Amino acid sequence: MYKGLGMGQSDFVKAEDAYERGDYQEAFRLLLPLAELGSIKAQFILGNMYHLGQGVLRDFTEAVAWYRKAADQGFAQAQYNLGLMYDKGQGVAQDSGEALGWYRQAAEQGHAKAQFNLGLMYDQGQEVAQDNTEAAKWWRRAAEQGLAEAQVNLGLMYDEGRGVPQDFDEAVAWYRKAAEQGSAQAQYNLGLMCDEGRGTPQDFAEAVRWWRRAAEQGDAQAQYNLGLMCDEGRGVPQDFAEALKWYQKAAEQGEAFAQYNLALMYDEGRGVAQDLAEAVAWYRKAAEQGDAYAQHNLGVMCARAQGVPQDYAEAVKWWSRAAEQGHAEAQLNMGYVYYKGQGVPKNYVQAYVWFDLSVSTAEGEAREEAVKWRDRVAGLLTPVQVAEAQKLAREWRPKNE
């Protein structure tokens, strides 16, 4: 039995009642003498009061002092809270090693959140050797107590085969448990499993159902995926206006794919009146995050004076960035500008390089176009220049942003 649980029981009941009804000053008056006499629960509640500023000035140092008194007597919740204080550097110098020690003590007593945090430290190799098996062990213990965050992470371990054998059925089972508790991350992951038919029969409507629940909680990836389903009419009737709505929500949170798709809708006038300036604005946001398709399209807008003044130098800037990532059409366009000297000095060797690279990455008519232009440029080069261009093309490697 924890020391002090029977001390001043009547006063403690009165203090607890005052605390629960929000009369913090009365609670503090009653709890302080009990805590000083060693009552664990009184010490813990005083720690909370200083931690949260309830009836007293917020004071992390004082909170740590009271949490420590209860933690030293073996109170799991106090051990967990003390671990948090060391983890965040509140009231004490930040010390992940101390946090680990207190989390472990609480976790071994069955404290679910401490088990979760201990799992995180093993997963990240923080103050312990990185160990997926140990992370999965602690997350399982927390998950079996119903902690949604642990259920999501355990599902992910089964999904990826880290620390446990890969098992999509088991991943789905844990994602579902967390999703039903309202975890947006689990709802998103479960939607992916339904969409791809992993661990559950492929079911687009079910994927939409879970992504909608996550999207309504503000999950940007779910909002993007829901927009895509509405855009393509998978699992839900095709609805461009609805797609636009969800792309917009995700795009405003910085989701690059959503920004690109939103730009396309303004560019093409799908689900919204055509607005080339708005399209340029969203292509630019996605392009600045490294999206090669957005970079290519932004280059096209600059070259064609669509939504922005014509500016070949700006077009080259964006085509170059997309081409360096292996975007076939951007590579073809880089060949054109070097051939014509638009936005860059005319350079037939560089034109050959980019046309040749496009030949290796493009398909169909685009590839045929690249072959035609590469061979045309070859006729303008000496054999030595052709050899130089071919060498540059062979040595080229894509650069992911």
Tab-separated table of C-alpha atoms in Angstrom:
chain	number	residue	atom	x	y	z
A	1	MET	CA	0.000	0.000	0.000
A	2	TYR	CA	1.280	3.493	-0.837
A	3	LYS	CA	2.415	5.426	2.215
A	4	GLY	CA	0.012	8.044	3.448
A	5	LEU	CA	-3.171	6.901	1.715
A	6	GLY	CA	-4.898	6.516	5.070
A	7	MET	CA	-3.644	9.747	6.603
A	8	GLY	CA	-6.276	12.380	7.220
A	9	GLN	CA	-8.685	10.499	5.020
A	10	SER	CA	-11.619	12.741	5.860
A	11	ASP	CA	-9.622	15.878	5.062
A	12	PHE	CA	-8.374	14.328	1.848
A	13	VAL	CA	-11.935	13.531	0.725
A	14	LYS	CA	-12.901	17.148	1.438
A	15	ALA	CA	-9.820	18.387	-0.441
A	16	GLU	CA	-10.512	16.134	-3.406
A	17	ASP	CA	-14.116	17.294	-3.516
A	18	ALA	CA	-13.010	20.943	-3.464
A	19	TYR	CA	-10.487	20.252	-6.235
A	20	GLU	CA	-13.056	18.540	-8.452
A	21	ARG	CA	-15.553	21.396	-8.134
A	22	GLY	CA	-12.838	23.942	-8.963
A	23	ASP	CA	-12.422	25.469	-5.501
A	24	TYR	CA	-8.646	25.351	-5.775
A	25	GLN	CA	-7.837	27.656	-2.873
A	26	GLU	CA	-9.802	25.463	-0.453
A	27	ALA	CA	-8.274	22.343	-1.976
A	28	PHE	CA	-4.772	23.756	-1.561
A	29	ARG	CA	-5.444	24.725	2.071
A	30	LEU	CA	-6.537	21.166	2.870
A	31	LEU	CA	-3.951	19.349	0.741
A	32	LEU	CA	-0.783	21.117	1.888
A	33	PRO	CA	-0.642	19.716	5.441
A	34	LEU	CA	-1.560	16.233	4.170
A	35	ALA	CA	1.186	16.400	1.545
A	36	GLU	CA	3.721	17.540	4.135
A	37	LEU	CA	2.784	14.518	6.241
A	38	GLY	CA	3.529	12.226	3.272
A	39	SER	CA	0.150	11.656	1.607
A	40	ILE	CA	1.042	10.519	-1.916
A	41	LYS	CA	-2.203	11.600	-3.524
A	42	ALA	CA	-2.015	14.995	-1.848
A	43	GLN	CA	1.573	15.417	-3.072
A	44	PHE	CA	0.557	14.450	-6.583
A	45	ILE	CA	-2.428	16.812	-6.713
A	46	LEU	CA	-0.285	19.672	-5.370
A	47	GLY	CA	2.167	18.922	-8.165
A	48	ASN	CA	-0.678	19.217	-10.662
A	49	MET	CA	-1.860	22.472	-9.133
A	50	TYR	CA	1.583	24.065	-9.445
A	51	HIS	CA	2.017	22.532	-12.904
A	52	LEU	CA	-1.270	23.972	-14.206
A	53	GLY	CA	-1.508	27.107	-12.063
A	54	GLN	CA	-4.661	26.025	-10.264
A	55	GLY	CA	-5.231	28.217	-7.177
A	56	VAL	CA	-1.526	29.057	-7.101
A	57	LEU	CA	0.919	30.809	-9.403
A	58	ARG	CA	2.143	28.393	-12.032
A	59	ASP	CA	5.524	27.123	-10.860
A	60	PHE	CA	7.180	24.200	-12.660
A	61	THR	CA	9.976	23.965	-10.095
A	62	GLU	CA	7.465	23.538	-7.255
A	63	ALA	CA	5.480	21.084	-9.375
A	64	VAL	CA	8.603	18.967	-9.882
A	65	ALA	CA	9.302	18.995	-6.146
A	66	TRP	CA	5.862	17.607	-5.289
A	67	TYR	CA	5.803	15.136	-8.167
A	68	ARG	CA	9.181	13.846	-6.989
A	69	LYS	CA	7.941	13.269	-3.457
A	70	ALA	CA	5.045	11.144	-4.756
A	71	ALA	CA	7.219	9.461	-7.401
A	72	ASP	CA	9.821	8.467	-4.809
A	73	GLN	CA	7.027	6.651	-2.962
A	74	GLY	CA	6.196	4.676	-6.109
A	75	PHE	CA	3.141	6.546	-7.419
A	76	ALA	CA	3.049	5.728	-11.146
A	77	GLN	CA	1.205	8.834	-12.342
A	78	ALA	CA	3.694	11.047	-10.513
A	79	GLN	CA	6.590	9.074	-12.009
A	80	TYR	CA	5.133	9.621	-15.474
A	81	ASN	CA	4.576	13.345	-14.871
A	82	LEU	CA	8.077	13.731	-13.499
A	83	GLY	CA	9.380	12.003	-16.615
A	84	LEU	CA	7.463	14.519	-18.730
A	85	MET	CA	9.000	17.432	-16.814
A	86	TYR	CA	12.507	16.098	-17.484
A	87	ASP	CA	11.579	15.380	-21.102
A	88	LYS	CA	10.382	18.953	-21.692
A	89	GLY	CA	12.846	20.698	-19.387
A	90	GLN	CA	10.094	22.194	-17.223
A	91	GLY	CA	11.162	22.999	-13.667
A	92	VAL	CA	14.388	21.048	-14.208
A	93	ALA	CA	17.149	21.011	-16.787
A	94	GLN	CA	16.078	18.959	-19.796
A	95	ASP	CA	17.407	15.436	-19.270
A	96	SER	CA	16.226	12.617	-21.529
A	97	GLY	CA	18.084	10.048	-19.431
A	98	GLU	CA	16.149	11.053	-16.296
A	99	ALA	CA	12.924	11.059	-18.317
A	100	LEU	CA	13.674	7.520	-19.501
A	101	GLY	CA	14.231	6.316	-15.952
A	102	TRP	CA	10.957	7.722	-14.639
A	103	TYR	CA	8.978	6.556	-17.665
A	104	ARG	CA	10.367	3.044	-17.142
A	105	GLN	CA	9.375	2.976	-13.479
A	106	ALA	CA	5.826	4.061	-14.328
A	107	ALA	CA	5.638	1.754	-17.347
A	108	GLU	CA	6.627	-1.269	-15.298
A	109	GLN	CA	3.661	-0.504	-13.038
A	110	GLY	CA	1.364	-0.562	-16.064
A	111	HIS	CA	1.009	3.168	-16.774
A	112	ALA	CA	-0.118	3.247	-20.423
A	113	LYS	CA	1.184	6.700	-21.378
A	114	ALA	CA	4.548	5.933	-19.795
A	115	GLN	CA	4.649	2.692	-21.776
A	116	PHE	CA	3.919	4.672	-24.936
A	117	ASN	CA	6.662	7.220	-24.252
A	118	LEU	CA	9.129	4.477	-23.367
A	119	GLY	CA	8.288	2.845	-26.693
A	120	LEU	CA	8.978	6.155	-28.451
A	121	MET	CA	12.411	6.380	-26.852
A	122	TYR	CA	13.306	2.870	-28.035
A	123	ASP	CA	11.913	3.649	-31.476
A	124	GLN	CA	14.006	6.817	-31.775
A	125	GLY	CA	17.082	5.477	-29.983
A	126	GLN	CA	16.846	8.254	-27.402
A	127	GLU	CA	19.088	7.509	-24.384
A	128	VAL	CA	18.865	3.792	-25.298
A	129	ALA	CA	20.049	1.750	-28.254
A	130	GLN	CA	17.441	1.945	-31.029
A	131	ASP	CA	15.364	-1.225	-30.734
A	132	ASN	CA	12.206	-1.805	-32.777
A	133	THR	CA	11.379	-5.005	-30.906
A	134	GLU	CA	11.485	-3.248	-27.544
A	135	ALA	CA	9.450	-0.341	-28.938
A	136	ALA	CA	6.795	-2.752	-30.215
A	137	LYS	CA	6.735	-4.522	-26.840
A	138	TRP	CA	5.961	-1.362	-24.904
A	139	TRP	CA	3.483	-0.077	-27.466
A	140	ARG	CA	1.677	-3.417	-27.307
A	141	ARG	CA	1.310	-3.118	-23.537
A	142	ALA	CA	-0.139	0.393	-23.890
A	143	ALA	CA	-2.285	-0.618	-26.871
A	144	GLU	CA	-3.822	-3.491	-24.949
A	145	GLN	CA	-4.935	-0.935	-22.351
A	146	GLY	CA	-6.715	0.975	-25.102
A	147	LEU	CA	-4.288	3.867	-25.653
A	148	ALA	CA	-5.052	5.012	-29.207
A	149	GLU	CA	-1.590	6.492	-29.908
A	150	ALA	CA	0.004	3.150	-29.061
A	151	GLN	CA	-2.535	1.259	-31.164
A	152	VAL	CA	-1.645	3.428	-34.180
A	153	ASN	CA	2.084	2.911	-33.692
A	154	LEU	CA	1.735	-0.812	-33.141
A	155	GLY	CA	-0.359	-0.994	-36.305
A	156	LEU	CA	2.413	0.826	-38.157
A	157	MET	CA	5.011	-1.654	-36.874
A	158	TYR	CA	2.940	-4.544	-38.268
A	159	ASP	CA	2.343	-2.578	-41.470
A	160	GLU	CA	6.073	-2.060	-42.052
A	161	GLY	CA	7.376	-5.221	-40.385
A	162	ARG	CA	9.492	-3.355	-37.834
A	163	GLY	CA	10.071	-5.100	-34.502
A	164	VAL	CA	7.390	-7.656	-35.420
A	165	PRO	CA	6.806	-9.837	-38.484
A	166	GLN	CA	4.967	-7.907	-41.213
A	167	ASP	CA	1.261	-8.686	-40.919
A	168	PHE	CA	-1.270	-6.484	-42.725
A	169	ASP	CA	-4.232	-8.164	-41.017
A	170	GLU	CA	-2.788	-7.325	-37.620
A	171	ALA	CA	-1.990	-3.778	-38.774
A	172	VAL	CA	-5.601	-3.284	-39.862
A	173	ALA	CA	-6.885	-4.640	-36.544
A	174	TRP	CA	-4.842	-2.137	-34.526
A	175	TYR	CA	-5.547	0.775	-36.872
A	176	ARG	CA	-9.256	-0.003	-36.570
A	177	LYS	CA	-9.173	0.012	-32.765
A	178	ALA	CA	-7.535	3.441	-32.749
A	179	ALA	CA	-9.688	4.752	-35.604
A	180	GLU	CA	-12.850	3.853	-33.722
A	181	GLN	CA	-11.542	5.943	-30.811
A	182	GLY	CA	-11.243	8.909	-33.159
A	183	SER	CA	-7.530	8.878	-33.985
A	184	ALA	CA	-7.162	10.816	-37.246
A	185	GLN	CA	-3.808	9.154	-37.996
A	186	ALA	CA	-5.371	5.710	-37.600
A	187	GLN	CA	-8.360	6.706	-39.714
A	188	TYR	CA	-6.008	7.886	-42.452
A	189	ASN	CA	-3.913	4.701	-42.294
A	190	LEU	CA	-7.001	2.491	-42.263
A	191	GLY	CA	-8.264	4.347	-45.322
A	192	LEU	CA	-4.990	3.537	-47.085
A	193	MET	CA	-5.350	-0.166	-46.260
A	194	CYS	CA	-8.913	-0.184	-47.646
A	195	ASP	CA	-7.834	1.728	-50.741
A	196	GLU	CA	-4.939	-0.628	-51.486
A	197	GLY	CA	-6.567	-3.860	-50.293
A	198	ARG	CA	-3.888	-4.656	-47.722
A	199	GLY	CA	-5.087	-6.695	-44.748
A	200	THR	CA	-8.684	-6.140	-45.826
A	201	PRO	CA	-10.591	-6.467	-49.110
A	202	GLN	CA	-10.108	-3.465	-51.392
A	203	ASP	CA	-13.030	-1.128	-50.814
A	204	PHE	CA	-12.901	2.440	-52.130
A	205	ALA	CA	-16.128	3.446	-50.389
A	206	GLU	CA	-14.714	2.286	-47.054
A	207	ALA	CA	-11.488	4.175	-47.750
A	208	VAL	CA	-13.544	7.302	-48.415
A	209	ARG	CA	-15.474	6.782	-45.189
A	210	TRP	CA	-12.322	6.669	-43.066
A	211	TRP	CA	-10.554	9.474	-44.912
A	212	ARG	CA	-13.627	11.657	-44.493
A	213	ARG	CA	-13.545	11.118	-40.735
A	214	ALA	CA	-9.843	12.019	-40.606
A	215	ALA	CA	-10.318	14.946	-43.007
A	216	GLU	CA	-13.064	16.401	-40.841
A	217	GLN	CA	-10.545	16.435	-37.983
A	218	GLY	CA	-8.156	18.464	-40.126
A	219	ASP	CA	-5.756	15.750	-41.292
A	220	ALA	CA	-4.167	17.256	-44.431
A	221	GLN	CA	-3.213	13.948	-46.068
A	222	ALA	CA	-6.728	12.613	-45.588
A	223	GLN	CA	-8.160	15.841	-47.002
A	224	TYR	CA	-5.960	15.469	-50.071
A	225	ASN	CA	-6.883	11.807	-50.565
A	226	LEU	CA	-10.580	12.556	-50.103
A	227	GLY	CA	-10.270	15.313	-52.684
A	228	LEU	CA	-8.611	12.870	-55.072
A	229	MET	CA	-11.417	10.325	-54.637
A	230	CYS	CA	-14.027	13.023	-55.377
A	231	ASP	CA	-11.951	14.227	-58.335
A	232	GLU	CA	-11.682	10.733	-59.846
A	233	GLY	CA	-15.051	9.379	-58.722
A	234	ARG	CA	-13.615	6.444	-56.773
A	235	GLY	CA	-15.744	5.223	-53.870
A	236	VAL	CA	-17.918	8.323	-54.219
A	237	PRO	CA	-19.721	10.024	-57.132
A	238	GLN	CA	-17.373	12.289	-59.112
A	239	ASP	CA	-17.760	15.831	-57.817
A	240	PHE	CA	-15.225	18.483	-58.854
A	241	ALA	CA	-16.590	21.101	-56.469
A	242	GLU	CA	-16.228	18.695	-53.535
A	243	ALA	CA	-12.745	17.765	-54.713
A	244	LEU	CA	-11.819	21.449	-54.866
A	245	LYS	CA	-13.073	21.961	-51.312
A	246	TRP	CA	-10.870	19.226	-49.867
A	247	TYR	CA	-7.840	20.114	-51.973
A	248	GLN	CA	-8.183	23.691	-50.726
A	249	LYS	CA	-8.268	22.618	-47.083
A	250	ALA	CA	-5.191	20.417	-47.494
A	251	ALA	CA	-3.372	22.989	-49.635
A	252	GLU	CA	-3.852	25.679	-47.002
A	253	GLN	CA	-2.080	23.363	-44.550
A	254	GLY	CA	0.890	23.125	-46.911
A	255	GLU	CA	0.177	19.732	-48.534
A	256	ALA	CA	2.161	19.992	-51.799
A	257	PHE	CA	0.168	17.402	-53.795
A	258	ALA	CA	-3.033	19.193	-52.856
A	259	GLN	CA	-1.538	22.532	-53.867
A	260	TYR	CA	-0.628	21.082	-57.265
A	261	ASN	CA	-4.065	19.537	-57.830
A	262	LEU	CA	-5.792	22.708	-56.695
A	263	ALA	CA	-3.696	24.671	-59.181
A	264	LEU	CA	-4.721	22.243	-61.937
A	265	MET	CA	-8.390	22.830	-61.161
A	266	TYR	CA	-7.976	26.614	-61.407
A	267	ASP	CA	-5.852	26.124	-64.529
A	268	GLU	CA	-8.486	23.945	-66.250
A	269	GLY	CA	-11.601	25.483	-64.701
A	270	ARG	CA	-12.792	22.250	-63.098
A	271	GLY	CA	-15.127	22.742	-60.140
A	272	VAL	CA	-14.360	26.458	-60.208
A	273	ALA	CA	-14.188	29.307	-62.705
A	274	GLN	CA	-10.875	29.268	-64.580
A	275	ASP	CA	-8.387	31.589	-62.884
A	276	LEU	CA	-4.844	31.427	-64.273
A	277	ALA	CA	-3.413	33.825	-61.687
A	278	GLU	CA	-4.765	31.630	-58.883
A	279	ALA	CA	-3.386	28.576	-60.655
A	280	VAL	CA	0.059	30.204	-60.789
A	281	ALA	CA	-0.110	31.037	-57.070
A	282	TRP	CA	-0.803	27.419	-56.114
A	283	TYR	CA	1.679	25.950	-58.617
A	284	ARG	CA	4.290	28.235	-57.045
A	285	LYS	CA	3.541	27.025	-53.511
A	286	ALA	CA	3.874	23.391	-54.560
A	287	ALA	CA	6.921	24.140	-56.719
A	288	GLU	CA	8.691	25.807	-53.813
A	289	GLN	CA	8.223	22.570	-51.857
A	290	GLY	CA	9.991	20.656	-54.623
A	291	ASP	CA	7.028	19.187	-56.524
A	292	ALA	CA	8.420	18.512	-60.007
A	293	TYR	CA	5.026	18.550	-61.753
A	294	ALA	CA	4.215	21.932	-60.251
A	295	GLN	CA	7.655	23.243	-61.207
A	296	HIS	CA	7.101	22.120	-64.798
A	297	ASN	CA	3.632	23.652	-65.023
A	298	LEU	CA	4.785	26.888	-63.429
A	299	GLY	CA	7.504	27.077	-66.069
A	300	VAL	CA	4.863	26.602	-68.766
A	301	MET	CA	2.751	29.439	-67.307
A	302	CYS	CA	5.789	31.745	-67.283
A	303	ALA	CA	6.729	30.857	-70.872
A	304	ARG	CA	3.196	31.290	-72.197
A	305	ALA	CA	2.332	34.394	-70.165
A	306	GLN	CA	-0.592	32.621	-68.493
A	307	GLY	CA	-1.475	34.250	-65.186
A	308	VAL	CA	1.912	36.001	-65.120
A	309	PRO	CA	3.905	38.196	-67.525
A	310	GLN	CA	5.964	36.199	-70.025
A	311	ASP	CA	9.396	35.478	-68.560
A	312	TYR	CA	11.583	32.804	-70.152
A	313	ALA	CA	14.302	33.172	-67.524
A	314	GLU	CA	11.733	32.354	-64.843
A	315	ALA	CA	10.416	29.489	-66.970
A	316	VAL	CA	13.955	28.096	-67.297
A	317	LYS	CA	14.449	28.359	-63.533
A	318	TRP	CA	11.445	26.145	-62.836
A	319	TRP	CA	11.946	23.749	-65.771
A	320	SER	CA	15.537	23.267	-64.679
A	321	ARG	CA	14.485	22.292	-61.165
A	322	ALA	CA	11.883	19.835	-62.486
A	323	ALA	CA	14.252	18.465	-65.124
A	324	GLU	CA	16.931	17.837	-62.494
A	325	GLN	CA	14.401	15.611	-60.719
A	326	GLY	CA	13.854	13.573	-63.900
A	327	HIS	CA	10.627	15.163	-65.172
A	328	ALA	CA	10.552	14.148	-68.862
A	329	GLU	CA	8.571	17.120	-70.236
A	330	ALA	CA	10.700	19.594	-68.309
A	331	GLN	CA	13.817	17.939	-69.760
A	332	LEU	CA	12.304	18.294	-73.243
A	333	ASN	CA	11.574	21.973	-72.568
A	334	MET	CA	15.132	22.509	-71.361
A	335	GLY	CA	16.275	21.118	-74.688
A	336	TYR	CA	14.042	23.596	-76.514
A	337	VAL	CA	15.273	26.655	-74.613
A	338	TYR	CA	18.930	25.776	-75.116
A	339	TYR	CA	18.248	25.132	-78.792
A	340	LYS	CA	16.401	28.439	-79.246
A	341	GLY	CA	18.328	30.524	-76.711
A	342	GLN	CA	15.209	31.505	-74.758
A	343	GLY	CA	15.988	32.529	-71.174
A	344	VAL	CA	19.486	31.020	-71.529
A	345	PRO	CA	22.332	31.495	-74.027
A	346	LYS	CA	21.941	29.229	-77.072
A	347	ASN	CA	23.908	26.028	-76.474
A	348	TYR	CA	23.481	23.025	-78.766
A	349	VAL	CA	25.533	20.696	-76.553
A	350	GLN	CA	23.230	21.374	-73.612
A	351	ALA	CA	20.196	21.089	-75.887
A	352	TYR	CA	21.401	17.630	-76.999
A	353	VAL	CA	21.984	16.580	-73.364
A	354	TRP	CA	18.457	17.474	-72.303
A	355	PHE	CA	16.793	15.984	-75.382
A	356	ASP	CA	18.774	12.777	-74.862
A	357	LEU	CA	17.774	12.606	-71.195
A	358	SER	CA	14.137	13.133	-72.160
A	359	VAL	CA	14.397	10.224	-74.612
A	360	SER	CA	15.298	7.958	-71.675
A	361	THR	CA	12.489	9.185	-69.407
A	362	ALA	CA	9.612	10.121	-71.743
A	363	GLU	CA	6.996	7.783	-73.211
A	364	GLY	CA	4.836	7.708	-76.314
A	365	GLU	CA	4.608	10.845	-78.438
A	366	ALA	CA	6.771	12.827	-76.028
A	367	ARG	CA	9.603	10.344	-76.509
A	368	GLU	CA	9.233	10.492	-80.277
A	369	GLU	CA	9.438	14.299	-80.058
A	370	ALA	CA	12.582	14.085	-77.942
A	371	VAL	CA	14.214	11.667	-80.393
A	372	LYS	CA	13.361	13.969	-83.320
A	373	TRP	CA	14.881	17.040	-81.657
A	374	ARG	CA	17.951	15.208	-80.347
A	375	ASP	CA	18.728	13.948	-83.848
A	376	ARG	CA	18.100	17.415	-85.314
A	377	VAL	CA	20.543	18.985	-82.859
A	378	ALA	CA	23.109	16.240	-83.522
A	379	GLY	CA	23.269	17.463	-87.117
A	380	LEU	CA	24.460	20.849	-85.837
A	381	LEU	CA	27.293	19.412	-83.733
A	382	THR	CA	30.723	18.066	-84.553
A	383	PRO	CA	31.415	14.406	-83.661
A	384	VAL	CA	33.515	15.631	-80.722
A	385	GLN	CA	30.616	17.754	-79.422
A	386	VAL	CA	28.177	14.852	-79.814
A	387	ALA	CA	30.544	12.629	-77.794
A	388	GLU	CA	30.815	15.333	-75.121
A	389	ALA	CA	27.013	15.689	-74.920
A	390	GLN	CA	26.520	11.919	-74.726
A	391	LYS	CA	29.085	11.722	-71.902
A	392	LEU	CA	27.284	14.483	-69.960
A	393	ALA	CA	23.967	12.676	-70.414
A	394	ARG	CA	25.422	9.361	-69.197
A	395	GLU	CA	26.894	11.015	-66.105
A	396	TRP	CA	23.696	12.880	-65.204
A	397	ARG	CA	21.855	11.728	-62.074
A	398	PRO	CA	18.463	12.959	-60.828
A	399	LYS	CA	18.443	15.309	-57.852
A	400	ASN	CA	15.502	14.947	-55.500
A	401	GLU	CA	14.566	18.168	-53.738
